[in-house]
Amino acid sequence: MRCEFYEKYELGEIGESEFNAHSPNCPECRKLLAQDTQLLALAKNFEQPIASPLLWAKIENSLRAEQQRNRRNWRFNWPEQKWTLWRIAAVLLLGIGLGSYLIFKPEPGESRLLAGAALEQVEKRERAYAEAITELERTALPQMAKLDVELMLLYRDRLETIEAQIARCKEALAENPSNAHIRRYLLAALQDKKETLRELLQLAG
Amino acid sequence: MEVFLIRELENEHEIIRRCQQGDRRAYEIIYRHFAAVLLGLGRRMLGRQEDAEDAVQTAFLKLYRGVNQFQFSAKFSTYLLRIMMNVCFDLMQKRRGKKDRAFEEIEISYAPHIDLRLQLEEAINTLPERMRACFVLFAVEEMKQDEIAEILNLSVGTVKAQVFHAKARLRVLLSDSPSVGEPEPQNIFTNG
């Protein structure tokens, strides 16, 4: 009957100590062990094949060819490259946007918003107008009674209209004090009121 | 059995990163380090030096194509040997289809040799593919059975069984071919 100890030992079903205890008394297992030991010794000493001196050159050439093929196929390889393309597109869009802004951006003088210094200057002029108007009103308004009724009503209506304009401008400027257009309207209205009062004074005088 | 492990590459991660960037010098470092092992494997698996060299070349191309997917937690030698073994299996499969004439010649030329080592080399060529792979990695390349299992995607138990059956077959094959001439190394496989 065939001994199965060696097979069990080789397949890890029994341990080394168990096999060592068995093998001295089993010629079959001793023979198999000796044969396998020689087999492994022979295999371990196989001659290492020597690579042809051109093998690396051949491999390098094939790697180079593969790299070149990859570069050529790059644009066709959409799934792999799509993120790169998205990034390029984003950078391009950003560049176009920034370029357009720099090219078409309004000059400082054209700005619809007044810068700090300009605003201060405009407010100064408005205050000067307001002071002049207050002064004129103090003198001119009592003189209105000297005008005939029709002229008086005409000037009163005109002054009310101008004042309504001034009030609307001030209301808008309370929300947006730097708006150059409204400031311009306000200055024009103030000047109009000043001229009207001066006219009134001349007529009454 | 004392197990000799394949020497690992120095600065392995840096070299692999360079490979991932397409640096051919880094591939050359890998080639210089592993060429002997890869060529030996190819030779034992495929039988012919030219086929082994073709297999090494294909393995490097596959490495180039797949190196970006390499997980740095894995062992590079295992990764590379797995590529090489798969290339060998592919070539053997193609050869089975074509029934390569030159290979037939090798099989036909199997005859008693003076050198027991040569006899064993030829006997290894007659083993089934997986068995041959397990035996070559275990006995020739002296790898651990768990590493072989990882390379060949088999369980350790299967590797043990394959190595055992390979040895059994080789014992029979060597004992069937009587050793002639030089007595060294002595053929203890012959009956009697």
Tab-separated table of C-alpha atoms in Angstrom, chain A residues 7-117:
chain	number	residue	atom	x	y	z
A	7	GLU	CA	1.948	13.961	0.210
A	8	LYS	CA	0.188	15.096	3.393
A	9	TYR	CA	3.379	16.787	4.560
A	10	GLU	CA	3.817	18.562	1.234
A	11	LEU	CA	0.223	19.771	1.163
A	12	GLY	CA	0.512	21.067	4.726
A	13	GLU	CA	-1.891	18.538	6.191
A	14	ILE	CA	0.682	17.280	8.681
A	15	GLY	CA	3.476	19.206	10.367
A	16	GLU	CA	7.240	18.882	9.991
A	17	SER	CA	7.736	17.190	13.386
A	18	GLU	CA	5.168	14.530	12.559
A	19	PHE	CA	6.778	13.855	9.199
A	20	ASN	CA	10.275	13.792	10.733
A	21	ALA	CA	9.097	11.228	13.247
A	22	HIS	CA	7.680	9.074	10.455
A	23	SER	CA	10.242	9.318	7.656
A	24	PRO	CA	13.221	7.448	9.257
A	25	ASN	CA	11.086	4.330	9.301
A	26	CYS	CA	9.562	4.797	5.801
A	27	PRO	CA	11.861	4.080	2.823
A	28	GLU	CA	9.211	5.356	0.390
A	29	CYS	CA	8.980	8.782	2.030
A	30	ARG	CA	12.776	8.985	2.370
A	31	LYS	CA	13.153	8.282	-1.332
A	32	LEU	CA	10.578	10.880	-2.335
A	33	LEU	CA	12.180	13.458	-0.068
A	34	ALA	CA	15.635	12.739	-1.506
A	35	GLN	CA	14.319	12.963	-5.081
A	36	ASP	CA	12.521	16.248	-4.437
A	37	THR	CA	15.548	17.695	-2.699
A	38	GLN	CA	17.634	16.891	-5.751
A	39	LEU	CA	14.935	18.225	-8.042
A	40	LEU	CA	14.907	21.537	-6.210
A	41	ALA	CA	18.696	21.686	-6.107
A	42	LEU	CA	18.810	21.154	-9.865
A	43	ALA	CA	16.136	23.754	-10.496
A	44	LYS	CA	17.888	26.274	-8.272
A	45	ASN	CA	21.058	25.893	-10.310
A	46	PHE	CA	19.510	26.370	-13.715
A	47	GLU	CA	21.629	28.582	-15.886
A	48	GLN	CA	20.295	32.095	-16.019
A	49	PRO	CA	19.596	32.975	-19.629
A	50	ILE	CA	21.610	35.931	-20.840
A	51	ALA	CA	19.662	38.682	-22.510
A	52	SER	CA	20.638	39.629	-26.005
A	53	PRO	CA	22.636	42.883	-25.880
A	54	LEU	CA	20.024	44.459	-28.128
A	55	LEU	CA	17.048	43.533	-25.962
A	56	TRP	CA	16.953	46.817	-24.054
A	57	ALA	CA	17.347	48.766	-27.316
A	58	LYS	CA	14.360	46.851	-28.712
A	59	ILE	CA	12.293	47.533	-25.603
A	60	GLU	CA	13.277	51.200	-25.608
A	61	ASN	CA	12.293	51.513	-29.265
A	62	SER	CA	8.916	49.968	-28.611
A	63	LEU	CA	8.397	52.317	-25.614
A	64	ARG	CA	9.367	55.305	-27.763
A	65	ALA	CA	6.991	54.193	-30.511
A	66	GLU	CA	4.222	53.793	-27.920
A	67	GLN	CA	4.890	57.300	-26.551
A	68	GLN	CA	4.720	58.778	-30.045
A	69	ARG	CA	1.520	56.868	-30.802
A	70	ASN	CA	0.012	58.164	-27.564
A	71	ARG	CA	0.907	61.745	-28.491
A	72	ARG	CA	-0.669	61.314	-31.936
A	73	ASN	CA	-3.792	59.729	-30.504
A	74	TRP	CA	-4.115	62.266	-27.722
A	75	ARG	CA	-6.867	64.285	-29.366
A	76	PHE	CA	-8.879	61.160	-30.161
A	77	ASN	CA	-8.669	59.852	-26.633
A	78	TRP	CA	-11.619	61.945	-25.418
A	79	PRO	CA	-12.646	60.009	-22.286
A	80	GLU	CA	-9.165	60.207	-20.808
A	81	GLN	CA	-8.468	63.773	-21.850
A	82	LYS	CA	-11.855	65.367	-21.285
A	83	TRP	CA	-10.929	66.836	-17.902
A	84	THR	CA	-7.808	68.374	-19.358
A	85	LEU	CA	-9.902	69.851	-22.171
A	86	TRP	CA	-12.455	71.193	-19.704
A	87	ARG	CA	-9.653	72.852	-17.776
A	88	ILE	CA	-8.221	74.391	-20.943
A	89	ALA	CA	-11.698	75.639	-21.923
A	90	ALA	CA	-12.197	77.180	-18.474
A	91	VAL	CA	-8.828	78.936	-18.631
A	92	LEU	CA	-9.628	80.216	-22.148
A	93	LEU	CA	-13.005	81.559	-21.061
A	94	LEU	CA	-11.446	83.257	-18.073
A	95	GLY	CA	-8.755	84.742	-20.309
A	96	ILE	CA	-11.311	86.024	-22.846
A	97	GLY	CA	-13.443	87.512	-20.062
A	98	LEU	CA	-10.522	89.246	-18.401
A	99	GLY	CA	-9.173	90.473	-21.754
A	100	SER	CA	-12.578	91.880	-22.737
A	101	TYR	CA	-12.881	93.677	-19.422
A	102	LEU	CA	-9.428	95.218	-19.757
A	103	ILE	CA	-10.090	96.283	-23.366
A	104	PHE	CA	-13.602	97.628	-22.929
A	105	LYS	CA	-13.517	98.845	-19.352
A	106	PRO	CA	-14.732	102.493	-19.025
A	107	GLU	CA	-12.159	105.218	-18.464
A	108	PRO	CA	-12.103	106.686	-14.957
A	109	GLY	CA	-13.662	109.940	-16.294
A	110	GLU	CA	-16.498	108.012	-17.834
A	111	SER	CA	-17.443	106.321	-14.681
A	112	ARG	CA	-21.098	106.662	-13.695
A	113	LEU	CA	-19.961	106.620	-10.108
A	114	LEU	CA	-18.119	109.503	-8.534
A	115	ALA	CA	-14.855	108.834	-6.846
A	116	GLY	CA	-14.357	110.119	-3.294
A	117	ALA	CA	-12.544	113.372	-4.177
